[in-house]
Structure formats: structure tokens, C-alpha cells
């Protein structure tokens, strides 16, 4: 075993914005020195966690210090050392999951322990060092030209993954704030503090609609802006609310008389709509001075995720204020129900190659069933049907986390097997702590004529393909539900569909019902035979029939589980 004499040495300023370029350099370095690309994803997550901890904790109170990063690649292993000026002695349970899965911290040790082949903490007079080790099999060396191409490719891949990871990390952190903040104002203050460490800016504030005006919420800062603006005015924030779209650019784009132009040291602006349930509730405004760069696409994506979260938080606060005279349990149920309804699509893509429609009917006011339809950049449709074990508020909140993770991952990945595997890895710690799991089926519907759809199944009901001649098939294959095993790898399987066929995805609540005699369960076979008998109906009418207990000769009072049906008809 001959370790390479050459090592990558990096000195990082104690800012979270320095993590992305540092991780990019490390992964490119490893690939250039022969580390297999499949191993890089296992290196990235614990490395990000280690550097994040060094910046947030090891450099706390020492803004002038640096984090020292060293990378060495040997014939059979990679060693990374992360040095900070702090002092840390891990507790005995450092590598275990925290008792509270929504806690703001405590999961770093588990992430590092689960994704490395060895780690060690040490403390000296100079500070704290965390050493990480991964066992690898190095590939043959590269030429200078191949190494340069590899570094460029890895840089682009890492930037895409880092954007998605940073957004997911932000959403996970804010989900914990939503659960622990006592007031809406406290939540906004914590959001501002978090963004100050994640994004370089000179000013940040929000406005919310009140009647025909936009009311300023300066997050506790004196920024010298008017307390309110008319929604009908020709101002950047008013236009953003009316049009429901972001405004990103320089001050020269502002209309005459806009108060933002009068702010000191204003050069670059990012004005984003704060929305919830299809309604614009206000704006999130971030300002940079002339000494800073303009906003990048990744930064705008991150800020939009923050604005969306603020919209959920604001809508939740509004509902809470409206119902503050009711019992607390009733309040929680109604808020969660509103959030759940807003997560389900009510507008579907126009019928082209695929005619897609879906509907969910909870057994209670808040249920655990969830479905989604996402249109990817190339016109591909991604459809998901999921069933969270349990009912009520916990199931609805897990469905909300599933939706956020799915949409973030769909921006950088289109393989159903990879997405389900990543969803399982991200949600596993919280699902285990809550003692819950999620069954899910994810289907990719390609827009190209002749291309077959594919699916991955995590312990869900098998998909059903209904033929025009009255036959149906149920393609088999799949793996355990999300939250059962941390490293489950799901398989992508084809769906043999022809023009005129109809794909039916559903949850077990549709058929786990007492039969007409009051004793037997309806069962999937009887349910699908009934579906074939209604094949002539268009997708919305077809779904309505499958969810009609009277048509199924059932007593509506016996329905105790959520029921969801999603249909995709192959038109051409």
C-alpha cells in the first residue's frame, strides 16, 4: 500500500457558502486520482456534514479563523482531515440518531458514521481534528487531458447536486423551526439568522398582503423603507405579487420612484413571491450592494425554496389566528388538512401522449395518502402515489416532507430507482424515530412515441395495466417500503403498454373493504375487474367510478382508510 505523496490542502473561511466549492474540489481531486465515480456520492454527504459542523461549531465566535481541509488518496483508501480551532469530545451516543428527529442538530454523527469506513476525533492545543476514511478501489491513472475533462464534468455534477442538497438541507432545517418556534415572528427571525450564514447579502425583509396593501416586516431591522405599499402601485414588490413571478436583476430595472432604489448600497435585487395554495401572500426581498456579485441561478433556487417555506408558515399562522378560540386539537387538524390539500395537484398536464388524472379521498379530515404529477424539463411526466402508515397530522407532515424532497430531486434526476433510493436515504432517520414507513410507487411517462414507461416500487400495490379488450396485467417487482432499511436500492422496471392501454395506480384503501356480504374483503382482483368494466369512461369519470362505494355495492360507513387513484392513459 503506497500512499500518494501529493495531497490536496484547502483553507476555508468560516462561511457556509464556502462548502460547495470545497466539496467540488475534493470530489474532482478524488476522481482525477482514480477513485470510482460510484464511491464519490458516499464521500460527499459525510464530508459536507463534517465541514458544516467545523464552520458552525468549531469556528463559532472566531470569524477570522479558517477550516483546514486535507485530502490524501492511497491505493485502497481515501483519508480526509477537517481541522477547526474548536474543541470537541464526542459523547458516547454521537453516532446514534437523536431522540427527536425534528431536532435542529444531533444527526451529524449518525450521517458520518453511516457513510464512512472509519472516523476519529482528536484535540490538541491548535484545535479539533476529525479524520474520515473510506475504503476504495482506485482505477488506472488518467492523462492530463482526461483528468481536466473529469474535473470539469465533476464540477458541473457536483454543482447540481450541491444546489439540490443545499435546498434540501435548508428545508429540513426550516421544518424543524416550524415545529419548535413559539411564534411566527420568532420563526422569521430564525430564518433570517440562518440565511445570514448561508447567503451573502446586505439586506433581507418580507412584506405580506393586508387588504389592498403590502405591509413591511423588516425582521427586527431598521431598513428605512415605507411601512406599506399599495398593491396597485408600479413597484417591484407590487408587480411581483400581481404577476406571481420573481424579479431578479439590477437596480436599473426598477421603475421610477420605487423605494428599493433609494436604499443605500443597493445594486442587485432578488424579489420573490411568497405563496401558499396558489395564492400570493407577499414577497421576500434580498438586496446586495455593488461590491458583491449578482444572484446566481442556484442562489435564486435556494431563496425560492425559502419563500415557499415562509408561505407555508404564514398560511399556517393565519389559520392559527382565525381558529384561536377552538380546541388545540381541532386547530392542528384543520391546519394540517389545509396543507395536505394544497400539496395535491388539482390541475393536470394537457392530454398529449398521456392523459393523466388523479384523486385522493381521505377517510378523515387529514389522511396519509399522497400523489403527485411533476412535469420535467424535457416533457417527461413523473407520477407518484404514496401511502404513509398512519393517519392525521403526523402522516400529513410526512407527506409534506416527501413532496418537498421529490420535487427537489426531480430537478437533477429522472430515474425512478435513483429517486426512490435517495428519498429513502433522506427520510429514513425521521421515519425510524417516528416508527412509521411509507409505501410508494414512482412511474416515469416518456413523451417520445414508442418509448416505454418505467416504474420503481417501494412496497406499494402493484401497478395495473388495463387493456381495451377487457384484460389486465399487474407487473411485479419492487422492494421494501421507505423507512425499513437505510440503504435500499430500488430497481427500475418497464411497463409494457400499447396505445389505448390505461395504467392504474391506487392505494390499498381502495380494495381493503368489506365485501357485499359484510365479511369478505373486496380484494384487488375484484376491484380491478370492476375497473375493466368501466374502461370506456374518460380518466376523470373512470376515477370517480372507482371511488364510488355505491357503484362498488359497498356501505360508505365501512370506509376506514384513505383512497387514492391515479390513471395514465396512453393516447399515442
XYZ file of C-alpha atoms in Angstrom:
572
model
C 0.000 0.000 0.000
C 1.786 3.091 -1.267
C 0.122 6.331 -0.290
C 0.447 9.203 -2.737
C 2.880 11.846 -1.551
C 0.743 14.594 -3.062
C -2.212 15.866 -1.028
C -4.906 18.464 -1.611
C -4.756 21.225 1.008
C -7.592 23.773 1.362
C -8.156 26.653 3.798
C -11.829 27.678 4.049
C -13.284 30.855 5.553
C -15.903 30.074 8.245
C -18.907 30.665 5.954
C -21.401 28.055 4.788
C -21.115 29.443 1.254
C -17.557 28.073 1.116
C -18.737 24.445 1.499
C -19.910 23.942 -2.083
C -16.670 24.928 -3.887
C -14.582 23.000 -1.339
C -16.588 19.785 -1.811
C -16.384 20.284 -5.570
C -12.573 20.448 -5.380
C -12.322 17.362 -3.149
C -14.546 15.169 -5.362
C -12.747 16.274 -8.514
C -9.389 15.546 -6.838
C -10.530 12.036 -5.866
C -11.777 11.261 -9.354
C -8.605 12.535 -11.001
C -6.628 10.178 -8.739
C -8.650 7.138 -9.752
C -11.481 6.928 -7.198
C -14.516 5.255 -8.790
C -17.374 7.677 -9.546
C -19.878 5.465 -7.681
C -17.871 5.965 -4.476
C -17.982 9.757 -4.733
C -21.638 10.046 -3.675
C -20.780 8.164 -0.482
C -17.940 10.587 0.218
C -19.931 13.757 -0.455
C -22.637 13.622 2.265
C -20.422 12.947 5.347
C -17.833 15.420 4.017
C -20.459 18.174 3.745
C -21.652 17.362 7.272
C -18.100 17.418 8.697
C -17.208 20.783 7.102
C -20.595 22.233 8.080
C -20.002 21.256 11.730
C -16.475 22.675 11.666
C -17.774 26.030 10.390
C -20.904 26.299 12.555
C -19.460 24.921 15.801
C -15.666 24.743 15.598
C -15.376 28.332 14.306
C -18.218 29.787 16.403
C -17.121 33.142 17.790
C -13.928 33.116 15.682
C -14.859 34.758 12.328
C -11.210 35.417 11.442
C -10.136 31.772 11.639
C -10.161 29.124 8.901
C -11.077 25.470 8.482
C -8.172 23.401 7.178
C -9.044 20.563 4.801
C -6.555 17.874 3.709
C -7.224 15.030 1.246
C -4.965 12.057 0.529
C -5.729 9.198 -1.875
C -3.932 5.879 -1.316
C -4.157 2.636 -3.282
C -7.044 1.307 -1.218
C -8.440 4.200 0.786
C -9.155 7.934 0.925
C -8.401 9.964 4.060
C -9.790 13.447 4.687
C -8.919 15.544 7.728
C -11.044 18.525 8.764
C -9.350 20.841 11.286
C -11.016 23.722 13.126
C -9.942 25.929 16.065
C -12.550 24.495 18.434
C -12.507 21.669 20.950
C -14.938 18.771 20.687
C -15.143 15.458 22.500
C -17.964 13.331 21.035
C -20.426 11.835 23.524
C -20.907 8.089 23.690
C -24.063 8.264 21.557
C -22.569 10.617 18.927
C -23.097 8.119 16.080
C -26.712 7.402 17.040
C -29.906 9.090 15.861
C -31.246 11.809 18.212
C -34.359 11.147 20.253
C -36.194 13.960 18.450
C -35.978 13.535 14.615
C -37.040 17.177 14.127
C -34.274 18.492 16.378
C -32.130 21.149 14.727
C -28.919 19.214 15.387
C -27.671 15.832 16.532
C -27.836 13.843 13.302
C -24.341 14.683 12.051
C -22.611 11.855 13.888
C -25.092 9.313 12.536
C -24.633 10.586 8.965
C -20.837 10.447 9.235
C -20.760 7.026 10.928
C -23.211 5.521 8.406
C -21.352 6.776 5.332
C -17.664 6.239 6.185
C -15.453 3.230 6.856
C -13.793 4.882 9.836
C -13.569 8.186 11.730
C -11.588 9.646 14.608
C -11.805 12.821 16.714
C -8.696 14.359 18.254
C -7.999 17.579 20.172
C -4.712 19.473 20.528
C -3.691 22.962 21.604
C -4.212 24.011 17.993
C -7.836 22.862 17.856
C -10.041 19.919 16.877
C -9.438 17.448 14.039
C -11.929 14.994 12.527
C -10.348 12.295 10.345
C -12.609 10.456 7.869
C -11.675 7.283 5.983
C -13.248 5.444 3.066
C -12.073 2.149 1.576
C -11.835 2.435 -2.217
C -10.583 0.619 -5.290
C -8.598 3.021 -7.437
C -8.923 2.929 -11.205
C -5.970 3.265 -13.609
C -4.434 6.738 -13.785
C -5.684 9.387 -16.213
C -3.905 11.544 -18.746
C -3.737 15.266 -18.093
C -6.414 15.847 -20.718
C -8.724 13.166 -19.265
C -8.160 14.490 -15.773
C -9.100 18.003 -16.848
C -12.262 16.712 -18.548
C -13.109 14.677 -15.462
C -12.655 17.678 -13.190
C -14.925 19.796 -15.415
C -17.588 17.067 -15.571
C -17.398 16.501 -11.832
C -17.599 20.230 -11.213
C -20.852 20.507 -13.136
C -22.305 17.380 -11.491
C -21.262 18.488 -8.021
C -22.748 21.958 -8.531
C -26.111 20.438 -9.498
C -26.025 18.040 -6.544
C -24.882 20.795 -4.184
C -27.776 23.054 -5.242
C -30.240 20.236 -4.551
C -28.541 19.234 -1.293
C -28.340 22.830 -0.034
C -32.043 23.349 -0.768
C -32.982 20.067 0.936
C -30.771 20.899 3.932
C -32.453 24.307 4.166
C -35.957 22.788 4.009
C -35.089 20.165 6.633
C -33.756 22.869 8.966
C -36.823 25.081 8.476
C -39.178 22.131 9.030
C -37.620 21.803 12.482
C -38.112 25.540 13.074
C -41.775 25.249 12.104
C -42.203 22.543 14.726
C -40.336 24.361 17.526
C -40.893 28.124 17.075
C -43.434 29.555 19.519
C -44.480 32.497 17.316
C -44.404 33.424 13.638
C -42.136 36.414 14.353
C -39.661 34.151 16.126
C -39.708 31.791 13.149
C -38.948 34.629 10.710
C -36.085 35.860 12.896
C -34.554 32.360 12.884
C -34.978 32.141 9.104
C -33.106 35.454 8.762
C -30.296 34.243 11.041
C -29.953 31.037 9.049
C -29.791 32.869 5.727
C -27.105 35.214 7.074
C -24.776 32.190 7.317
C -25.825 30.604 4.019
C -26.042 33.531 1.584
C -24.063 36.749 1.204
C -26.399 39.776 1.226
C -26.713 43.297 2.627
C -30.431 43.414 3.465
C -33.342 40.997 3.718
C -37.013 41.617 4.521
C -40.526 40.433 3.743
C -43.877 42.069 3.060
C -47.301 40.492 3.473
C -50.567 41.438 1.831
C -53.095 43.141 4.127
C -56.179 44.212 2.230
C -55.048 46.303 -0.743
C -51.559 46.956 0.647
C -48.220 45.254 1.222
C -47.172 45.608 4.874
C -43.452 45.662 5.721
C -41.982 43.055 8.072
C -38.343 44.132 8.453
C -37.401 41.116 10.617
C -36.424 43.372 13.516
C -34.167 45.673 11.467
C -34.470 49.370 10.600
C -34.078 49.448 6.804
C -35.606 52.848 6.066
C -38.462 51.698 3.812
C -42.145 52.743 3.891
C -44.304 50.604 6.172
C -46.757 49.834 3.383
C -47.055 49.875 -0.395
C -50.237 49.831 -2.495
C -50.764 46.551 -4.329
C -51.866 48.544 -7.361
C -48.617 50.554 -7.455
C -45.916 50.325 -10.100
C -43.306 48.988 -7.657
C -41.180 45.857 -7.955
C -42.832 44.209 -4.944
C -46.361 45.125 -6.078
C -45.663 43.775 -9.571
C -44.217 40.571 -8.085
C -47.416 39.945 -6.092
C -49.739 40.726 -9.002
C -47.798 38.605 -11.524
C -46.774 35.854 -9.091
C -43.246 35.630 -10.534
C -39.758 36.570 -9.276
C -37.886 39.727 -10.297
C -34.095 39.297 -10.325
C -31.601 41.854 -11.631
C -30.020 45.244 -11.103
C -31.403 48.488 -9.702
C -31.628 49.856 -13.237
C -34.643 47.598 -13.776
C -36.662 49.321 -11.074
C -39.472 51.687 -12.085
C -39.138 55.380 -11.226
C -39.930 56.163 -7.612
C -39.503 52.600 -6.319
C -38.399 52.769 -2.648
C -35.873 49.961 -3.225
C -33.856 52.232 -5.492
C -33.419 54.695 -2.617
C -31.904 52.116 -0.266
C -28.243 52.749 0.482
C -25.738 50.498 -1.302
C -28.368 48.780 -3.455
C -27.127 47.182 -6.690
C -28.533 43.647 -7.081
C -32.110 42.635 -6.215
C -33.986 39.370 -5.810
C -37.745 39.849 -5.245
C -39.627 36.538 -4.844
C -43.340 35.791 -4.365
C -44.348 34.213 -1.046
C -47.147 31.799 -1.957
C -49.376 29.134 -0.476
C -52.162 27.120 -2.067
C -51.999 29.096 -5.312
C -52.374 32.472 -3.568
C -49.611 35.068 -3.297
C -49.291 36.154 0.347
C -46.422 38.630 -0.007
C -42.797 38.989 -1.090
C -39.310 38.041 0.083
C -36.699 40.663 -0.877
C -32.914 40.182 -0.732
C -30.533 43.057 -1.606
C -26.830 43.105 -2.452
C -24.503 46.067 -2.808
C -22.177 46.938 -5.675
C -19.243 45.154 -4.017
C -20.998 41.780 -4.336
C -21.820 39.580 -7.327
C -25.281 39.271 -8.833
C -27.509 36.385 -7.746
C -26.696 33.011 -9.343
C -29.310 30.529 -10.517
C -28.565 28.257 -7.556
C -28.987 31.135 -5.087
C -32.333 32.123 -6.625
C -33.473 28.470 -6.374
C -32.495 28.377 -2.694
C -34.266 31.677 -1.956
C -37.412 30.492 -3.754
C -37.444 27.400 -1.524
C -37.176 29.737 1.486
C -40.000 31.911 0.136
C -42.189 28.821 -0.350
C -41.484 27.754 3.223
C -42.323 31.250 4.522
C -45.599 30.981 2.577
C -46.492 27.721 4.338
C -45.517 29.222 7.687
C -47.528 32.401 7.048
C -50.595 30.469 5.927
C -50.286 28.242 8.973
C -50.049 31.304 11.213
C -53.092 32.884 9.521
C -55.159 29.752 10.041
C -53.999 29.541 13.649
C -55.087 33.127 14.345
C -58.500 32.551 12.740
C -59.142 29.495 14.888
C -57.557 30.559 18.178
C -60.889 30.183 20.023
C -61.191 26.492 19.133
C -59.635 23.495 20.814
C -55.938 22.926 20.067
C -56.521 19.501 18.544
C -59.130 20.877 16.168
C -56.733 23.663 15.179
C -53.922 21.247 14.340
C -56.192 19.016 12.283
C -57.551 21.887 10.217
C -54.126 23.407 9.576
C -52.681 20.046 8.510
C -55.704 19.388 6.309
C -55.228 22.707 4.534
C -51.544 21.954 3.969
C -52.321 18.466 2.660
C -54.941 19.686 0.197
C -52.517 22.296 -1.128
C -49.921 19.563 -1.774
C -52.198 17.532 -4.058
C -52.343 18.648 -7.708
C -55.705 19.973 -8.900
C -54.511 20.931 -12.388
C -53.086 18.205 -14.630
C -50.943 18.359 -17.795
C -52.968 18.673 -21.027
C -53.581 15.319 -22.764
C -50.861 14.795 -25.363
C -49.180 11.399 -25.407
C -50.503 10.762 -21.888
C -53.826 11.678 -20.317
C -53.158 11.806 -16.570
C -55.659 12.391 -13.782
C -55.753 11.561 -10.066
C -57.835 11.987 -6.940
C -57.399 11.364 -3.208
C -60.234 10.916 -0.719
C -59.041 10.819 2.912
C -61.008 8.724 5.372
C -60.605 11.523 7.920
C -60.114 15.247 7.554
C -56.363 14.578 7.342
C -55.030 11.406 5.773
C -51.780 9.694 4.864
C -52.338 9.103 1.141
C -50.486 11.338 -1.296
C -49.995 11.599 -5.059
C -48.121 13.994 -7.321
C -47.626 14.717 -11.025
C -44.402 16.531 -11.978
C -43.517 17.700 -15.493
C -39.762 17.505 -16.107
C -37.807 19.903 -18.331
C -37.995 17.613 -21.406
C -41.745 16.997 -21.161
C -41.428 13.686 -19.284
C -44.146 13.162 -16.664
C -43.192 11.803 -13.233
C -46.131 10.434 -11.235
C -46.059 9.209 -7.639
C -48.622 7.521 -5.422
C -47.718 7.002 -1.753
C -49.349 5.804 1.453
C -47.919 6.931 4.807
C -48.546 4.429 7.584
C -50.953 6.112 9.981
C -53.426 8.963 9.786
C -53.848 12.509 10.986
C -51.303 15.272 11.441
C -48.079 13.123 11.582
C -48.957 11.372 8.312
C -49.791 14.684 6.615
C -46.488 16.256 7.720
C -44.536 13.269 6.415
C -46.398 13.586 3.100
C -45.312 17.256 3.004
C -41.659 16.243 3.569
C -41.992 13.587 0.834
C -43.317 16.182 -1.633
C -40.513 18.672 -0.912
C -37.828 16.005 -1.316
C -39.376 14.569 -4.506
C -39.599 17.960 -6.223
C -36.045 18.896 -5.291
C -34.661 15.565 -6.540
C -36.669 15.692 -9.794
C -34.727 18.834 -10.752
C -31.490 16.822 -11.092
C -32.598 13.196 -11.624
C -35.187 11.346 -13.753
C -34.520 7.681 -12.903
C -37.329 6.250 -10.714
C -34.950 3.825 -8.997
C -32.392 6.511 -8.104
C -35.062 8.927 -6.857
C -36.741 6.304 -4.635
C -33.349 5.250 -3.250
C -32.461 8.877 -2.462
C -35.890 9.536 -0.908
C -35.445 6.510 1.345
C -31.976 7.629 2.425
C -33.161 11.176 3.228
C -36.369 10.230 5.069
C -35.100 7.093 6.818
C -33.853 8.713 10.070
C -37.144 10.545 10.700
C -39.292 7.552 9.747
C -37.358 5.234 12.082
C -37.598 7.654 15.003
C -41.356 8.071 14.466
C -41.870 4.320 13.996
C -43.516 4.885 10.597
C -42.945 3.894 6.972
C -44.175 4.920 3.517
C -45.188 2.691 0.618
C -44.726 4.389 -2.740
C -44.713 3.721 -6.469
C -42.951 6.109 -8.871
C -43.598 5.981 -12.633
C -41.805 7.794 -15.474
C -44.018 8.523 -18.524
C -41.799 9.490 -21.506
C -43.124 11.968 -24.090
C -41.464 10.237 -27.074
C -43.751 7.942 -29.131
C -42.695 4.318 -28.801
C -40.774 4.833 -25.558
C -41.984 2.574 -22.746
C -42.754 3.907 -19.279
C -40.813 2.573 -16.302
C -41.524 2.268 -12.584
C -39.964 1.567 -9.209
C -41.978 0.157 -6.325
C -41.338 0.580 -2.586
C -43.726 -1.944 -1.046
C -46.803 -0.436 -2.738
C -49.715 -2.044 -4.586
C -48.591 -3.382 -7.956
C -49.416 -1.165 -10.933
C -52.264 -2.391 -13.137
C -52.348 -2.109 -16.951
C -55.880 -2.329 -18.337
C -56.300 -3.389 -21.982
C -59.152 -2.242 -24.268
C -60.115 -5.922 -24.799
C -61.024 -6.347 -21.119
C -57.801 -7.976 -19.907
C -55.483 -6.568 -17.259
C -51.977 -7.344 -16.022
C -50.123 -6.443 -12.831
C -46.349 -6.150 -13.477
C -44.481 -7.477 -10.453
C -41.271 -6.290 -8.853
C -40.262 -3.949 -6.091
C -38.645 -3.693 -2.707
C -39.457 -2.823 0.899
C -41.260 0.432 1.867
C -39.380 3.641 2.556
C -38.071 3.733 6.128
C -37.442 -0.011 6.575
C -33.767 -0.292 5.552
C -31.406 2.696 5.207
C -29.503 1.635 2.076
C -32.239 0.001 -0.004
C -31.544 0.164 -3.747
C -34.718 0.166 -5.815
C -34.989 -1.274 -9.328
C -36.381 0.421 -12.438
C -38.756 -1.910 -14.328
C -40.547 -1.474 -17.696
C -44.316 -1.155 -18.120
C -45.405 -2.974 -21.329
C -48.051 -0.546 -22.587
C -49.547 -0.032 -26.058
C -51.694 2.764 -27.446
C -55.116 2.657 -25.800
C -53.872 0.965 -22.613
C -54.603 2.526 -19.249
C -52.230 2.494 -16.250
C -53.947 2.465 -12.840
C -52.089 3.264 -9.605
C -54.007 3.048 -6.343
C -53.678 2.609 -2.574
C -54.801 -0.403 -0.549
C -57.702 1.563 0.955
C -59.465 1.184 -2.410
C -59.868 -2.592 -2.077
C -59.332 -3.460 1.614
C -63.037 -3.092 2.314
C -65.799 -5.469 3.491
C -67.487 -7.150 0.545
C -71.243 -7.146 -0.179
C -71.769 -9.969 2.354
C -70.195 -7.855 5.105
C -67.493 -10.422 5.801
C -65.049 -10.797 2.902
C -62.590 -8.164 1.801
C -63.235 -6.709 -1.638
C -59.676 -7.567 -2.734
C -57.531 -6.243 -5.622
C -58.733 -8.785 -8.216
C -62.407 -7.930 -7.768
C -61.526 -4.241 -7.702
C -59.607 -4.432 -10.996
C -62.356 -6.457 -12.672
C -64.740 -3.672 -11.726
C -62.237 -1.162 -13.179
C -62.142 -3.052 -16.501
C -65.948 -2.875 -16.658
C -65.712 0.949 -16.580
C -62.898 1.181 -19.154
C -64.965 3.209 -21.618
C -65.091 6.212 -19.260
C -62.559 9.036 -19.630
C -59.941 9.265 -16.848
C -61.822 11.733 -14.540
C -65.097 9.785 -14.866
C -63.230 6.488 -14.541
C -61.632 7.588 -11.258
C -64.959 8.862 -9.922
C -66.455 5.398 -10.552
C -63.554 3.624 -8.813
C -64.024 5.833 -5.739
C -67.819 5.479 -5.634
C -68.775 2.994 -2.871
C -72.333 2.757 -4.189
C -71.109 1.624 -7.623
C -68.970 -0.977 -5.839
C -72.049 -2.093 -3.840
C -70.403 -1.070 -0.568
C -71.666 0.694 2.527
C -69.930 4.131 2.725
C -69.943 3.819 6.523
C -67.467 0.902 6.284
C -64.748 3.021 4.656
C -61.970 3.480 7.244
C -58.880 4.098 5.111
C -57.782 6.778 2.660
C -58.385 6.012 -1.013
C -56.293 7.345 -3.895
C -56.418 6.533 -7.608
C -54.181 7.900 -10.373
C -54.737 6.998 -14.029
C -52.472 7.475 -17.062
C -53.979 6.628 -20.465
C -51.591 6.133 -23.394
C -53.127 8.211 -26.188
C -50.471 7.671 -28.882
